[in-house]
C-alpha cells in the first residue's frame, strides 16, 4: 500500500510544485485564487436621493414602488418610483393646527391612511386626488394598521385591523364607490374587537400583522411596548369578508398567548422579511426594550406562528436611555437599527454588527427607516434629506458564519457558486468529522477538496481507517478528469489492493458475514463501473496479478467476465473440471474462436452438450475448424460417442447445406466406419452428377474399398462413369445391380453391348444358369443369341435356347424383307427424279420484245439475261450487281475466280502456226471448260430470284442506304 502511495505522490509531484508556487505568491492552500481585483461593493449601498423638499418632511411611507411623503402641514407628495419625474402633489385641505402623526400604506400602494395628531384619520386612494375624512375613525389616535393581503384590492381594503394609542383594536373596511368618486362614507364600518393591556392597564398597539397559515387558519400578531400577542383562529370558508371578530371572540375571557420583556423603549416595532416569489413572511424581528427578538415563522404550528426565537441584545454602544433605536428593518440575514445619527446592521446568525453608517450632522437627525417589501429597498429620511439603501449580494459571507457554527450544509448552500469558498467549507467539515471520528463522512468531504492528496491519505493510514481511506480514494477517483490517466491507474490499482485485503480479513471472520457480502458487492460494483472500464482494461494484467496473489479466483473469474476475457474464464472452468460451466460461458457469449479452442477438451467429457451447443451456433461456426476436435475425439471414443460427431456432421450437411469437401469426406469416413447403411443412402442422395457432388470421389472409392462396402464402390464407379469397373464389381455382389450399371451408357451402344456381354458371360460361365442368360437377352435389345452362344459349353442341349434361336431367325427374316422394301422404294424414287430432270431440261419460257429488266428497266433483249420461273427477268450484269453484295465472302471469292477463268478462256490464241489437230483438240477442250464455268457461275448468281428468294428475306433488316454513304446521300438531297 505504501509503495502505491509513493507512486501516487510521484505522479502528483508536478501538480504539488505548482500549488507550492501558488502559495509563495499568496494563493491559499486549496489552490484557489482569493485576491480581489477591485474593491468589493458593500452589502448595503447608500444613495442620497436628489430631492430638496420645499418644507420639512414629517413622514414617509413606501410600498410597491409607490412613495408617499408628508411635507409641512398641509402637503402630500406622491411619487411613482417607476416614473420619478412625474410627482403628484395633493393638498390635505386642513385649516386648523392639525399635523400628520403617522401614515400607513398598504402592500399594493393603493390605499393611504393619514393619522393626524388631532385623533382624526384621512384616506387617499391612488387613483384619486381628493382626500376624504373617515368620520367613524374620529376620536382615535391611530398607532398601527394591519392590512389584509388576502382580500384587499385597488378599490377595497377588505377587513383590516387598526390599533390605537389606547390599546383598542378595531376592525374596519374602506371602499371606493364605483358610481361616484366616494360613497357617502368610504369607511364601511369601524368596530372594536379587542383591547390590549399590560400590567398597568391598556397600552398602545404599536404594530399589527395579519398572516394566513394552512387549512384556513389565521395568525394575528399585535405588539405593545413590552408584549407581543398572538391571536390564532380559523375563519369559516366563504366568510372571510365578514372579518376577524370570531378570532378575537375566542379570547374574550382570557388573554391570548404573548411574550413579555421587562425593559421599555416607550414604543416597539416589528419587521418582517418576505422572500421573493413568496406571499408570506419567513422571519420576524421585534425591536423592544431588551433587544431584538428574532425568529422564524412556522405556519404549520397549531397555536403559535413564532419559531426558533432568540433575543439579540443591542450593541454595547447603544444605551436605550440616551440614544435608543428609532426603527428596525429586517432583511434575509440582517436587521438594521436606525439611531438618531447612524444605521447599524446586525447579522441574525451571530448577532455581530457587520455594517455601520454614520450620517453627517448637516443632514439633521434621522427620523424614520422603512423598507419596500416588494423591491427590497430601504428608505431613511430626516426632515430635509431622503436616502435609499440597495441590498446587494447579502449572502456573500453567510457561508463563513454557517461554517463557524458547524452548519456545513447551509454553508455549502450559500457558496455553491463560489468554488474557492466551497473548498474551505469542505475542508473544515472534513476536519470536523475526522475529529469526531466520523471517518467515512470525513473521507467524502476530503475527496471534494483541493487539499494535498498524500497528506489526507497518510492521515487515514495513521488512524488505521482503511474503510475511510477506500471511501476517500473512490470519491477522489470519481472526480479525476479523463486526461489524468496516471492518477486514475494508480488509484484504481490501490483500491483493488485495499478491497482484496479487506475482503481477506472479513472472509475469515464468520461474525462479519454480512459486512463481507456488502464489501464484496461494493468491490464488484467498483470493477464493473463504466467510468473505470478503460483503466481496468488497459491495466488488466496488473489486476490479474493482484487477484492471483490473493488467491481470489472467484473475483478473477468475475473480473475476466467484465473485461470480456472469456478465454480466461473458460480456461479456469476447464482447469477445475467445471465443464458444464465452461460450456455455459461459451454458449452465452457465442465467441467462435473460443469454441474452436476449447471444443477438443469439452467434447471429451460432455460430447452431447457440446454438439448441442455447436448446433445452436448454426452457421456462425465453421465446421472445418471443429473437425480436428472430432477426429481426436472419435479415435478414442466408442461407437455411441461417435454418433455425436455424426449428428453434428449431418446437421452441417443437411441443415446448413455445407458444400465444403472436408466436411463431406469426414462424414463419409464416419459412415464407412460405423454406419454402412447410412453410407449408401448418403451417396445416393448426393446424386450422380460429378459437378454437384461435394465429396472426393477418389477418396470415397478408396475408403469404401478398404472397408469392403462394394455396393458403395459400385455407386462411385457409376458416378465416375467407369461402367466396366462398376459392372465387374457389381457381378461380385448382385447380377441385378450389374444390369442397372450396364444400361447407364445410353449414348454408347457398343459399350452397353460389351457390358451386357460381361453379364451374360458371368451368368453362363459362373452361375451356369441358362435361363438367366436368356433373361439377359430379353433385357437388352442389343444382344443376340449368336452373341451369347460362344459362352455356352459345347455339349449343352439346344432345348434351353431353342426359342431364342427361332426368335432370332425370325428377326433376321423380317430385317431382310424390310431391306428389300426399302431398295424398291429407292429405285422408284430414282426413276421419278430422272423423269423430273428430263422434264426440266425441256421446259422453256417466252420473252416478249418489249420486256424490260426488273432491275434497270432497260429492254431485256439488248444483253444476256436470266428468266426465272416466278416471271422476274434480269440482265446478267444487273443480276450479278444485285446478288454480289449479299453473297457470303467465300462465294464472292469463288465467283471472282470463275469470272477470271471465263475471261481467260475467251481470249484468242497467240500461236497462228499450231497444227490443225492440236487446234481442234484445244478448242474442244476450251469449249467444254467454258460451258462448265458458265454453269458454275449460274449456280451462284442465278440459284434463285433475287426478289423472291431467301436473299430478299435475309436482307429485310438491312438499311436502304449504306451507313458509310449516308452522309454523302444526305448532302446530295440538300
PDB file of N, CA, C and O in Angstrom, residues 5 7 49 53 178 335 448 490 515 561 646 670 959:
ATOM      1  N   UNK A   5       1.195   4.427  -2.624  1.00  0.00           N
ATOM      2  CA  UNK A   5       1.104   5.830  -2.218  1.00  0.00           C
ATOM      3  C   UNK A   5       2.307   6.618  -2.713  1.00  0.00           C
ATOM      4  O   UNK A   5       2.174   7.752  -3.180  1.00  0.00           O
ATOM      5  N   UNK A   7       4.079   5.998  -5.350  1.00  0.00           N
ATOM      6  CA  UNK A   7       3.912   6.203  -6.788  1.00  0.00           C
ATOM      7  C   UNK A   7       2.930   7.341  -7.053  1.00  0.00           C
ATOM      8  O   UNK A   7       3.137   8.175  -7.938  1.00  0.00           O
ATOM      9  N   UNK A  49     -30.940  60.650  -2.309  1.00  0.00           N
ATOM     10  CA  UNK A  49     -31.921  60.991  -3.333  1.00  0.00           C
ATOM     11  C   UNK A  49     -31.784  62.471  -3.667  1.00  0.00           C
ATOM     12  O   UNK A  49     -31.738  63.336  -2.773  1.00  0.00           O
ATOM     13  N   UNK A  53     -36.759  69.050  -0.547  1.00  0.00           N
ATOM     14  CA  UNK A  53     -38.163  69.330  -0.220  1.00  0.00           C
ATOM     15  C   UNK A  53     -38.377  70.802   0.118  1.00  0.00           C
ATOM     16  O   UNK A  53     -37.545  71.434   0.781  1.00  0.00           O
ATOM     17  N   UNK A 178     -68.006  52.655  -6.934  1.00  0.00           N
ATOM     18  CA  UNK A 178     -67.840  52.582  -8.383  1.00  0.00           C
ATOM     19  C   UNK A 178     -68.669  53.639  -9.102  1.00  0.00           C
ATOM     20  O   UNK A 178     -68.322  54.100 -10.180  1.00  0.00           O
ATOM     21  N   UNK A 335     -30.693  42.528  10.477  1.00  0.00           N
ATOM     22  CA  UNK A 335     -31.684  43.547  10.801  1.00  0.00           C
ATOM     23  C   UNK A 335     -30.932  44.868  10.986  1.00  0.00           C
ATOM     24  O   UNK A 335     -29.818  44.909  11.531  1.00  0.00           O
ATOM     25  N   UNK A 448     -13.509  15.940  -1.943  1.00  0.00           N
ATOM     26  CA  UNK A 448     -14.021  17.050  -2.743  1.00  0.00           C
ATOM     27  C   UNK A 448     -13.176  18.308  -2.610  1.00  0.00           C
ATOM     28  O   UNK A 448     -13.442  19.300  -3.278  1.00  0.00           O
ATOM     29  N   UNK A 490      -3.153   4.564 -10.849  1.00  0.00           N
ATOM     30  CA  UNK A 490      -2.629   4.291  -9.519  1.00  0.00           C
ATOM     31  C   UNK A 490      -3.743   4.160  -8.487  1.00  0.00           C
ATOM     32  O   UNK A 490      -3.716   3.261  -7.637  1.00  0.00           O
ATOM     33  N   UNK A 515     -21.139  -8.000   6.528  1.00  0.00           N
ATOM     34  CA  UNK A 515     -20.228  -6.946   6.082  1.00  0.00           C
ATOM     35  C   UNK A 515     -19.373  -7.430   4.914  1.00  0.00           C
ATOM     36  O   UNK A 515     -19.084  -6.666   3.985  1.00  0.00           O
ATOM     37  N   UNK A 561     -14.852 -11.825 -16.739  1.00  0.00           N
ATOM     38  CA  UNK A 561     -16.139 -11.689 -17.432  1.00  0.00           C
ATOM     39  C   UNK A 561     -16.400 -10.220 -17.758  1.00  0.00           C
ATOM     40  O   UNK A 561     -16.838  -9.869 -18.859  1.00  0.00           O
ATOM     41  N   UNK A 646     -21.241 -37.779 -35.766  1.00  0.00           N
ATOM     42  CA  UNK A 646     -22.047 -37.961 -36.976  1.00  0.00           C
ATOM     43  C   UNK A 646     -23.250 -37.018 -36.942  1.00  0.00           C
ATOM     44  O   UNK A 646     -23.620 -36.424 -37.966  1.00  0.00           O
ATOM     45  N   UNK A 670     -16.918 -41.386 -41.300  1.00  0.00           N
ATOM     46  CA  UNK A 670     -17.669 -41.857 -40.144  1.00  0.00           C
ATOM     47  C   UNK A 670     -18.722 -42.882 -40.552  1.00  0.00           C
ATOM     48  O   UNK A 670     -18.925 -43.889 -39.854  1.00  0.00           O
ATOM     49  N   UNK A 959     -30.399  -1.586 -93.953  1.00  0.00           N
ATOM     50  CA  UNK A 959     -30.918  -0.250 -94.302  1.00  0.00           C
ATOM     51  C   UNK A 959     -30.905  -0.026 -95.807  1.00  0.00           C
ATOM     52  O   UNK A 959     -30.106  -0.628 -96.535  1.00  0.00           O
TER      53      UNK A 959
END
